[in-house]
Coordinates of C-alpha atoms in Angstrom, one line a residue:
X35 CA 0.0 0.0 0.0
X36 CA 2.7 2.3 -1.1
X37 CA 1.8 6.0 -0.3
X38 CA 3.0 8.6 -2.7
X39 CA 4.5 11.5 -2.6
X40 CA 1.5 14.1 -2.8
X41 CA 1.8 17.8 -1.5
X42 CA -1.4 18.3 0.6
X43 CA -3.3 21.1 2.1
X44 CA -2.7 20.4 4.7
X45 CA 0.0 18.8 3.3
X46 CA 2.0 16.4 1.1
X47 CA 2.7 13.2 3.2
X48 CA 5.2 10.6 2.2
X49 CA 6.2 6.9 3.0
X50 CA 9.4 7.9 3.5
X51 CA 12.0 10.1 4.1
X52 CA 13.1 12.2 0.7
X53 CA 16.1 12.9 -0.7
X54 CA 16.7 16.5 -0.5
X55 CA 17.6 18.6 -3.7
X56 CA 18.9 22.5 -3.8
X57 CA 15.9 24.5 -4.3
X58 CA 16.4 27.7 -5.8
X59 CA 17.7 30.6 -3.6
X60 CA 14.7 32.4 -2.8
X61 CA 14.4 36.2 -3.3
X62 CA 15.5 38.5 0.0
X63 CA 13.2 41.2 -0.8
X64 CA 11.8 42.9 1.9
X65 CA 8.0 42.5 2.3
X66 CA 5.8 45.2 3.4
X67 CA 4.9 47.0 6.9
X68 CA 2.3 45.4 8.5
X69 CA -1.5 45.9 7.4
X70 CA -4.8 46.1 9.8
X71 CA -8.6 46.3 9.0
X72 CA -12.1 45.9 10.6
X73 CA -14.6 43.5 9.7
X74 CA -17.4 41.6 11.0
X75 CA -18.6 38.0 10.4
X76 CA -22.2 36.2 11.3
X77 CA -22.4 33.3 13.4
X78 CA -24.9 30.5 14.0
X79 CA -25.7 33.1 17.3
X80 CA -24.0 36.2 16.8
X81 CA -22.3 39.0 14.4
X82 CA -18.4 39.1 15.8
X83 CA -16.7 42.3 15.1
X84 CA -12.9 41.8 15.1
X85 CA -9.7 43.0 13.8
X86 CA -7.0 41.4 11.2
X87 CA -3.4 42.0 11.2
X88 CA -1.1 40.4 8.9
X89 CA 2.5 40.9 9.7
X90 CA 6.2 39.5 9.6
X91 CA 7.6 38.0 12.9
X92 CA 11.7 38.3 11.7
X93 CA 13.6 35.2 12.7
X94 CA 17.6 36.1 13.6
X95 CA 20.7 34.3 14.1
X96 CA 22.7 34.5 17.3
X97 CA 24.6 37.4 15.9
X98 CA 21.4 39.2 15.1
X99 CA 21.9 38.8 11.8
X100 CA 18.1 38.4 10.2
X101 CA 17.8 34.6 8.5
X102 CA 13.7 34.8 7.8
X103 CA 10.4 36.6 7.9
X104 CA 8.0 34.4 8.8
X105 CA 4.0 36.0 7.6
X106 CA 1.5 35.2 10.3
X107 CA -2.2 36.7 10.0
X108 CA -3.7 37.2 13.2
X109 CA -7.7 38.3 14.2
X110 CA -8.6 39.5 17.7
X111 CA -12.1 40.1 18.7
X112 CA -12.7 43.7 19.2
X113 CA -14.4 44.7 22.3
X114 CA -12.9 42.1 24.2
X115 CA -9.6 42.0 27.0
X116 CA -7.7 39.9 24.7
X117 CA -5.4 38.7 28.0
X118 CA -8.4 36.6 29.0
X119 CA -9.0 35.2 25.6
X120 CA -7.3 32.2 24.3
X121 CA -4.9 32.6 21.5
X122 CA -4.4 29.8 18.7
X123 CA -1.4 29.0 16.4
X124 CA -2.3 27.6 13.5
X125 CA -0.1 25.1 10.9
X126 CA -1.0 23.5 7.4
X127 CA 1.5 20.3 6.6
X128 CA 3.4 19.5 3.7
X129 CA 6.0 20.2 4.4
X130 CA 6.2 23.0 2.0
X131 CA 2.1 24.2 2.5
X132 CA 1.0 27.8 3.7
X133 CA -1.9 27.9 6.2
X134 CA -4.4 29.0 3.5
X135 CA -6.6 25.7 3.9
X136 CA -7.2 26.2 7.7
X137 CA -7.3 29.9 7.0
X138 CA -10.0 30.0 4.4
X139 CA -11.3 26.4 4.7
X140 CA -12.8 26.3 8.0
X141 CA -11.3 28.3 11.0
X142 CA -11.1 31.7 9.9
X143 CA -14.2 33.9 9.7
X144 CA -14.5 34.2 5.6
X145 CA -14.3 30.7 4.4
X146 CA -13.4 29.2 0.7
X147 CA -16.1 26.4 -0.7
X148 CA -13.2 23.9 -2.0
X149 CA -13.1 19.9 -2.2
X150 CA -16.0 19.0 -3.3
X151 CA -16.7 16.9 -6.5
X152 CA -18.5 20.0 -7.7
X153 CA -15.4 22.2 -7.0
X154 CA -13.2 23.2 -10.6
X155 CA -9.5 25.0 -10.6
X156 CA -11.7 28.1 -12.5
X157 CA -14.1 28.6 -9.9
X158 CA -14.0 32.6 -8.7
X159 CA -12.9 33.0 -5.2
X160 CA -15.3 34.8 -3.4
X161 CA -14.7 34.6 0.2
X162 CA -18.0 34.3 2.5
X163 CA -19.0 34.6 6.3
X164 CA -17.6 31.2 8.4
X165 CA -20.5 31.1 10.6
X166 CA -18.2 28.5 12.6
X167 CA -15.4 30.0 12.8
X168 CA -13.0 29.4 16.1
X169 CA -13.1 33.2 16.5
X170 CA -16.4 32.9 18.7
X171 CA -14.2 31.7 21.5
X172 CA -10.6 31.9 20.7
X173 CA -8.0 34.3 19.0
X174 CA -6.7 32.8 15.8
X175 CA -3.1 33.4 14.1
X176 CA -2.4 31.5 10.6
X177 CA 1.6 30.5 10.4
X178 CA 3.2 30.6 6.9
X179 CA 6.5 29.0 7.7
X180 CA 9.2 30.2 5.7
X181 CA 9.2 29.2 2.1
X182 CA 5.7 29.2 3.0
X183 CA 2.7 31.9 1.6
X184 CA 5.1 35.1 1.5
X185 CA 7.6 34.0 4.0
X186 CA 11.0 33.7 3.0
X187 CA 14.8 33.0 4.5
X188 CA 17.3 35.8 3.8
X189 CA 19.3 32.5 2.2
X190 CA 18.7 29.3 0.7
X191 CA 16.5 27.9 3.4
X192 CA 18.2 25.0 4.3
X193 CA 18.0 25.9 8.6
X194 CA 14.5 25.9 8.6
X195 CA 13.7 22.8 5.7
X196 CA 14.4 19.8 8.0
X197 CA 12.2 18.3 11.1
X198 CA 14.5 19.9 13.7
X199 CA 14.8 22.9 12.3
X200 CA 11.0 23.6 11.9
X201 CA 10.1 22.6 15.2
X202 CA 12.6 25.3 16.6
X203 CA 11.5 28.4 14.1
X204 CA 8.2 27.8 14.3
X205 CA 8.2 27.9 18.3
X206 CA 10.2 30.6 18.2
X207 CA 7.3 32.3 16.6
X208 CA 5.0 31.7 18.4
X209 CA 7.2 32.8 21.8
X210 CA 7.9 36.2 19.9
X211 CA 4.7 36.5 18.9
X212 CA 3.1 36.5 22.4
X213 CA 5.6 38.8 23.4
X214 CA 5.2 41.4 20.8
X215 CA 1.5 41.2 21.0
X216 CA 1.5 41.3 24.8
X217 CA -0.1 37.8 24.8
X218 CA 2.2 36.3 27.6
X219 CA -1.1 35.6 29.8
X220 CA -3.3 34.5 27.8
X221 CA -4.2 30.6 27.0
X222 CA -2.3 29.1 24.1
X223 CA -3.6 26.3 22.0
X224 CA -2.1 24.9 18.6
X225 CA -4.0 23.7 15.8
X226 CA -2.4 21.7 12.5
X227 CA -3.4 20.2 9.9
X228 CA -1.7 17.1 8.0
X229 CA 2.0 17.2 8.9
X230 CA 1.1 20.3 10.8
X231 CA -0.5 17.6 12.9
X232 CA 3.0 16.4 13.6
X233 CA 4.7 19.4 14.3
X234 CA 2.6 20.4 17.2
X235 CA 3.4 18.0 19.8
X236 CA 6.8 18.4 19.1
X237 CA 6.5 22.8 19.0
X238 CA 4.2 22.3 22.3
X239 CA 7.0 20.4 23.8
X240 CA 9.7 22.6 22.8
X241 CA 7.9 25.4 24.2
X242 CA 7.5 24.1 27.3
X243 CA 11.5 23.5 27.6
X244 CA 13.1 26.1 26.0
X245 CA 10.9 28.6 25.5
X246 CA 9.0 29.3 28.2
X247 CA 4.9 28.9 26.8
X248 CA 2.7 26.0 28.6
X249 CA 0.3 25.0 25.8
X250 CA -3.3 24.6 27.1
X251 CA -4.5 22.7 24.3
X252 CA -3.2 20.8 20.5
X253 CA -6.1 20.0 17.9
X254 CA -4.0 17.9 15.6
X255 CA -5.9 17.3 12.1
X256 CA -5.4 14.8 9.7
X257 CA -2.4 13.8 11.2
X258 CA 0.7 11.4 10.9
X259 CA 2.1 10.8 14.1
X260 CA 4.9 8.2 13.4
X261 CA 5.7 7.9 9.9
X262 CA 6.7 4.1 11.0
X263 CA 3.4 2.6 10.7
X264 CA 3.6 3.4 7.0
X265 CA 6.4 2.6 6.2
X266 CA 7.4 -1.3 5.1
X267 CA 4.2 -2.2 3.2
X268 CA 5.9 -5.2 2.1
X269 CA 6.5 -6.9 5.6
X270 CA 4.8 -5.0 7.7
X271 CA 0.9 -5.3 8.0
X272 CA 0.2 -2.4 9.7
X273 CA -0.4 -0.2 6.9
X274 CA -3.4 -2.9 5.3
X275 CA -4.6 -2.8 8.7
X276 CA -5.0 0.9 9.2
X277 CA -6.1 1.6 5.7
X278 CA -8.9 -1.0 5.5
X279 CA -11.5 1.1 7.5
X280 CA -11.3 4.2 5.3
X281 CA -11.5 2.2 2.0
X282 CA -14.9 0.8 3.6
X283 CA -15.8 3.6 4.6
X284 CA -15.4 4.9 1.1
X285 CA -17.7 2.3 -0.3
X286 CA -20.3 2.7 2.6
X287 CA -20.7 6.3 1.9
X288 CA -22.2 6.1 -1.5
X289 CA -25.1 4.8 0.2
X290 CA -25.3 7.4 3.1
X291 CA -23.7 9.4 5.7
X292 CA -20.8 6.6 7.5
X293 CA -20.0 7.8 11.1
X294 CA -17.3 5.7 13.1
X295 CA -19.7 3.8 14.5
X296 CA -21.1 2.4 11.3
X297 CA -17.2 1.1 10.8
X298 CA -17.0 -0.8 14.2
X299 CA -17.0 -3.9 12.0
X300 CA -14.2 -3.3 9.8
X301 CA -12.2 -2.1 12.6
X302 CA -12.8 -5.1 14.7
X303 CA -12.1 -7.5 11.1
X304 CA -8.7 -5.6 10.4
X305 CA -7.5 -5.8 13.6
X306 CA -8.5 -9.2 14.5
X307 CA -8.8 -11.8 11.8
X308 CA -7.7 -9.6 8.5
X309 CA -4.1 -9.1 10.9
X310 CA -4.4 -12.9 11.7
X311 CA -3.8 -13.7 7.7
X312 CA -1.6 -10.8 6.7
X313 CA 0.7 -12.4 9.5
X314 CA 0.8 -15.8 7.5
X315 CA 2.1 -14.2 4.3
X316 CA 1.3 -14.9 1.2
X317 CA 2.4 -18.5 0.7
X318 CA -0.5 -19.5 3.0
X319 CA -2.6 -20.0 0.4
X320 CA -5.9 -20.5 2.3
X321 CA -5.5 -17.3 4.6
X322 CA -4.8 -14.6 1.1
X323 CA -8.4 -17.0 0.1
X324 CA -9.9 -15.9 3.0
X325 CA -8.9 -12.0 3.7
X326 CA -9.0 -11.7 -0.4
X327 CA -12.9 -12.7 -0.3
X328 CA -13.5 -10.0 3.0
X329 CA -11.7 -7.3 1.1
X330 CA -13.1 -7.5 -1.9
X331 CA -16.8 -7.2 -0.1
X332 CA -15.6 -4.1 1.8
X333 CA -13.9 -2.5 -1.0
X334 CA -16.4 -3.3 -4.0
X335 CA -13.7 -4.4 -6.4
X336 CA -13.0 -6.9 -8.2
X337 CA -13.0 -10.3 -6.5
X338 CA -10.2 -11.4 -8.9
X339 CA -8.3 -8.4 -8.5
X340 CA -8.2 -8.5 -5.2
X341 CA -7.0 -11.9 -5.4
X342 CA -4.0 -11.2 -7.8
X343 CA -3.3 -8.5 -5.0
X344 CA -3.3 -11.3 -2.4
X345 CA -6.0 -9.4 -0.7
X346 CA -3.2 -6.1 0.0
X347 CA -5.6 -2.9 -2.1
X348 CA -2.9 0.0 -2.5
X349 CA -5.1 3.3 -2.0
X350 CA -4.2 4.6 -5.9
X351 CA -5.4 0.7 -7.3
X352 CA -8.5 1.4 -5.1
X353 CA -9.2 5.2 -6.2
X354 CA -8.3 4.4 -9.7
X355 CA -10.7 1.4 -9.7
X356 CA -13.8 2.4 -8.2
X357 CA -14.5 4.8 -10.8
X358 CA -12.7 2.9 -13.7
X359 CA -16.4 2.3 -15.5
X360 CA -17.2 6.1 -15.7
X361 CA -13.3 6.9 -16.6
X362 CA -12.8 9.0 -13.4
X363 CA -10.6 8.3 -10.9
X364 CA -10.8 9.1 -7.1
X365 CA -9.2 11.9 -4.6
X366 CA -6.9 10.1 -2.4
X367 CA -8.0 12.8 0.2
X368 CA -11.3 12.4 -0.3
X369 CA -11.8 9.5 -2.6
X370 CA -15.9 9.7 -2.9
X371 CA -14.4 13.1 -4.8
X372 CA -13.5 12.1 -8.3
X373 CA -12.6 13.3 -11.6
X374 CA -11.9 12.3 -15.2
X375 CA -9.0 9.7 -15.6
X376 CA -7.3 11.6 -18.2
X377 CA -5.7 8.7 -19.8
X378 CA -8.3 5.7 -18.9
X379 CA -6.9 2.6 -20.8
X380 CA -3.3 3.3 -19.8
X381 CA -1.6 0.5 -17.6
X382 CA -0.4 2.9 -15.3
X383 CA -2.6 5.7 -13.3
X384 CA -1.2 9.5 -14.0
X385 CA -3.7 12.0 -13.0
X386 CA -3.6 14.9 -10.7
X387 CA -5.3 14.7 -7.5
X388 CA -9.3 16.3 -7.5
X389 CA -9.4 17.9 -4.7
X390 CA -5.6 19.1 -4.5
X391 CA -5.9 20.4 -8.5
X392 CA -9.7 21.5 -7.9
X393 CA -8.6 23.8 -4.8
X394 CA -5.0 25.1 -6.5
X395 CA -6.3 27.8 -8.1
X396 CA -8.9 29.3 -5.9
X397 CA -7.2 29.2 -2.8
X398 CA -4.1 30.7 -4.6
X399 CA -6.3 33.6 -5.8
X400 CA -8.3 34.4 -2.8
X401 CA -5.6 34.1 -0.7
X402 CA -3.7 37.0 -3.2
X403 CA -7.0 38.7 -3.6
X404 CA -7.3 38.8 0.6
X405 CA -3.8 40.2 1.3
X406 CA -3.4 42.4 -1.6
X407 CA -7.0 44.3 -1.8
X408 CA -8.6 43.6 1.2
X409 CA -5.4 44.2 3.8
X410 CA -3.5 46.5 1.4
X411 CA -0.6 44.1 2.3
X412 CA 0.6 44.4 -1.6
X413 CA 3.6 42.1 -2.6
X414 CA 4.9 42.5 -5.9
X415 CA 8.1 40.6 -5.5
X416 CA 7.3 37.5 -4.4
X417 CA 5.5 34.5 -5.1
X418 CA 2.8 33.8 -2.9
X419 CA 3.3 30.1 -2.5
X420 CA 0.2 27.9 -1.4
X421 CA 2.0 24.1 -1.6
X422 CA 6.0 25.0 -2.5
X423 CA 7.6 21.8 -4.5
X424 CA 11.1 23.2 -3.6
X425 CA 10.9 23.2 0.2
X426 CA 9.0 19.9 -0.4
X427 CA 11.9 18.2 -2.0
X428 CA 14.9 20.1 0.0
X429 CA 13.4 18.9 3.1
X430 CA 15.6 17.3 5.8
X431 CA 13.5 14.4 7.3
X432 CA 17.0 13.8 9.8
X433 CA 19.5 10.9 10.1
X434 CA 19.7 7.3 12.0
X435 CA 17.5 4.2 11.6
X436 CA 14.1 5.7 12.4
X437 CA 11.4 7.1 10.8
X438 CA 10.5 10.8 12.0
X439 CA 7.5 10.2 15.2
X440 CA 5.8 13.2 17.0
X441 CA 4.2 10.6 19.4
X442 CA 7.0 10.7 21.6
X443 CA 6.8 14.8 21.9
X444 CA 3.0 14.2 22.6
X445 CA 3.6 11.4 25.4
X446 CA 6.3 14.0 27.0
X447 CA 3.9 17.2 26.8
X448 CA 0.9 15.3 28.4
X449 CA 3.3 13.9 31.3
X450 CA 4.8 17.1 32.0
X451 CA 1.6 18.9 32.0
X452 CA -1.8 17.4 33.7
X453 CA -4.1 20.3 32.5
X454 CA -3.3 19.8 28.3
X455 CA -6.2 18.3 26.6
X456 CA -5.3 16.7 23.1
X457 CA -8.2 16.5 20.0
X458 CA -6.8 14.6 17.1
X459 CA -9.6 14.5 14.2
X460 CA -9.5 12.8 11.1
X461 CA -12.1 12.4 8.1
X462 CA -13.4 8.6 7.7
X463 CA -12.4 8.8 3.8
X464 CA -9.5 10.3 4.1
X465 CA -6.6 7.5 2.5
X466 CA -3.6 9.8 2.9
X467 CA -3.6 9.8 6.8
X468 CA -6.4 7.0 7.8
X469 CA -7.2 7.7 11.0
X470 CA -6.6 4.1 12.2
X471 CA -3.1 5.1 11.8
X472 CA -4.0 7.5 14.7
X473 CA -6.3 5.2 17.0
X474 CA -3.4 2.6 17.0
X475 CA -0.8 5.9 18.3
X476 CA -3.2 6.9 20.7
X477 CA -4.0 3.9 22.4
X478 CA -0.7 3.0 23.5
X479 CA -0.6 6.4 25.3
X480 CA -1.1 6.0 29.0
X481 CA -4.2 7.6 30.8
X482 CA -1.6 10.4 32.7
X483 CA -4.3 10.7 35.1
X484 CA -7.4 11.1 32.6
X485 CA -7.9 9.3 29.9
X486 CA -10.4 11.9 28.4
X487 CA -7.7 14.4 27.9
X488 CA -7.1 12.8 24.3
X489 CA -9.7 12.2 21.9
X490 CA -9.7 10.9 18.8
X491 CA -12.9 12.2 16.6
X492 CA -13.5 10.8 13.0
X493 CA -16.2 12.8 10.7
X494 CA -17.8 12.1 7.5
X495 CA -15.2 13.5 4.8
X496 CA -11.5 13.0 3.6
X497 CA -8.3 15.2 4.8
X498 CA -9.9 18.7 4.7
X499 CA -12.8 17.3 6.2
X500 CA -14.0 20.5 7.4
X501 CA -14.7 21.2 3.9
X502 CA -18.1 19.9 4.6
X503 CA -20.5 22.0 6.2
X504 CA -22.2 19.5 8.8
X505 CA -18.6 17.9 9.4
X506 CA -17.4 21.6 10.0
X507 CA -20.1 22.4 12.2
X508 CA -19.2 19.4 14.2
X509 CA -16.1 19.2 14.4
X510 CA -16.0 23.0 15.4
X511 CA -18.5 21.9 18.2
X512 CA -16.0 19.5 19.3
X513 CA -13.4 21.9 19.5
X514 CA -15.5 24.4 21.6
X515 CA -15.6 21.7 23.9
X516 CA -11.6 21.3 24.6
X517 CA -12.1 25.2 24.9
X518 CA -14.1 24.8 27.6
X519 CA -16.9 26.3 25.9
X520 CA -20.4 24.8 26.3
X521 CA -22.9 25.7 24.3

């Protein structure tokens, strides 16, 4: 089940570790003073008035020398002590992805439609009220890390295009951020999306040791926390196990809303009996008969395909598949979201990802459209970049035998702190980041006291499941919650 290398919204995940390549040296160019206006937005229960700042937190060397400006746009209530209020620090993945999915997909106050099957790279972007937007109870500030949106390093990049190296700029952000913003009381929360999702334990952590910030709360979203479980398809069967659920779930849908509870089945079959046969291999001739036969009912392929695949259904032979009669071919981050197979009878699938190449454009544009004409915040000499391919490909995933892991940064950060409370969410069709992946991380985390403090929640959608408005809605209600916030 060999995940490929996709850049997501939230962010391109990969098996494995990438070779890094040079990208070109990025333009030094300063970028303009900061830019403020006034809007409002309309809730489910109220209109919020509230202000939006975007502005360049500089990163420096020890010397002082300046190695980066890092963009963050943050909103503050009006009309409120913003000491008392929670502030939240928000990530999109990649690595290489700016924070315009969160931003405009479903935290900010003006949202983006994107993701959908009906969704096209030529749609206009025309922003529109987020009536559940996070703002209702929390301060928000969107992080472009650097390479990122508009930010950019002074040089090539390289100190802040590795694991190590994010985890200590992006922190260091967020600590000068509070401080210039007189935010040193307040609550602080982090929120990521994708591989933002697995920088956040690890930024919450090094906060709390080297910086100086307790973090009240992480809402990790479509996340990979140990890139392990992934990786070794062809001797390990962790990754059929954890995918299984979401390529049911897939099927399921077409018929009708799938909540997790409608999956308890296929998550009691992959970890139990489907595990059971994987661990005989494929020269046990009667177990591939049997798990080949299960998978093929859950999946709706091909009974002999299945079988030629000794029951093991890589998520791009199931996207590809399920739509093969019609020519269309399936989002591996949402895959009931499909799209023409531009070459059909070939032996090998080439396409571009729907909802990926459906939201390029229009996210691209509005976020332009929003800096530029709305905030005045005009840049003329860079490119504002949504998903960046060259820090993508120049990052540094570190050295040694073992896969990159954020679950050990998460274990640490509950220990050292009893009051953080942990959300991790994930969309039930989602085949990038399954969120089995997540319930088999989570699980082996000790209580710490309380074992409500971390919650996995699973919606009805794929990796930007907020996308959807009752999936938004619900998952925002969920969020509230960790907030403290009742309704």
């Amino acid at each position: 089940m060999k995940t490929v290398l996709v850049l997501a919204v939230a962010a391109a995940l990969v098996a494995s570790p990438a070779a890094a390549e040079a990208p070109p040296k990025p333009s030094a160019a300063a970028l303009p003073a900061e830019a403020t206006k006034r809007a409002t937005v309309g809730t489910h229960d109220d209109t919020l008035a509230y202000a939006v700042r975007v502005e360049a937190v500089p990163l420096s060397n020890p010397k002082g020398e300046k190695q980066a400006e890092v963009v963050v746009t943050a909103y503050t209530l009006e009309r409120t002590d913003p000491k008392a209020r929670p502030i939240t620090y928000l990530f999109n993945g990649g690595p290489g992805a700016a924070s315009a999915y969160l931003h405009f997909g479903g935290v900010g106050p003006k949202r983006l439609p994107f993701g959908g099957a009906e969704n096209a790279p030529s749609d206009l972007p025309k922003l529109i009220d987020n009536p559940d937007t996070w703002l209702a109870f929390t301060d928000l500030v969107f992080v472009d890390p650097v390479g990122t949106g508009y930010s950019r390093a002074t040089g090539d990049g390289k100190a802040f295009w590795s694991v190590e190296g994010d985890v200590e700029a992006l922190s260091r952000v967020v600590a000068k951020h509070l401080a210039a913003r007189d935010r040193l009381v307040s609550p602080v929360y982090l929120a990521g999306e994708s591989y933002g999702g697995f920088r956040i334990p690890r930024i919450a952590r090094k906060l709390q040791e080297k910086d100086g910030v307790g973090v009240a709360g992480l809402i990790a979203i479509s996340p990979v926390l140990d890139f392990a479980i992934r990786d070794g398809e062809n001797t390990s069967p962790l990754p059929w196990v954890t995918a299984l659920p979401s390529l049911a779930a897939t099927v399921r849908e077409r018929k009708g809303p799938v909540a997790r509870g409608d999956l308890a089945d296929v998550e009691t079959y992959a970890t139990g009996e489907f595990l059971a046969d994987l661990m005989k291999g494929p020269r046990d001739g009667a177990a591939v008969g049997r798990l080949s036969a299960r998978v093929a009912e859950l999946t709706g392929l091909d009974a002999e395909l299945v079988r030629r695949l000794n029951g093991r259904v890589d998520i791009r032979t199931f996207v590809r598949e399920i739509g093969r009669a019609e020519g269309k071919v399936g989002s591996l981050y949402d895959a009931n979201v499909t799209a023409y197979d531009p070459y059909p009878s070939a032996a090998r699938a080439s396409w571009d990802d729907p909802v990926l190449d459906g939201s390029m454009a229009p996210l691209t544009r509005a976020a332009v459209d929003f800096y530029g004409r709305e905030l005045g915040f005009k840049v003329d000499n860079r490119r504002y970049e949504l998903i960046s391919s060259e820090v993508n490909r120049a990052w540094s995933w570190g050295r040694g035998q073992s896969l990159p892991e954020s679950a050990g940064a998460l274990r640490e950060a509950l220990a050292a702190d009893r009051h953080l409370k942990v959300l991790v969410a994930h969309g039930a069709t989602d085949l990038v980041t399954p969120y089995m992946e997540s319930k088999l991380v989570l699980d082996q985390i000790p209580a710490f006291g309380d074992a409500e403090r971390v919650r996995l929640a699973v919606y009805p959608g794929g990796h930007m499941f907020y996308s959807r408005d009752a999936s938004r809605a619900a998952f925002t209600n969920d969020v509230r919650k960790l907030y403290g916030v009742e309704d």
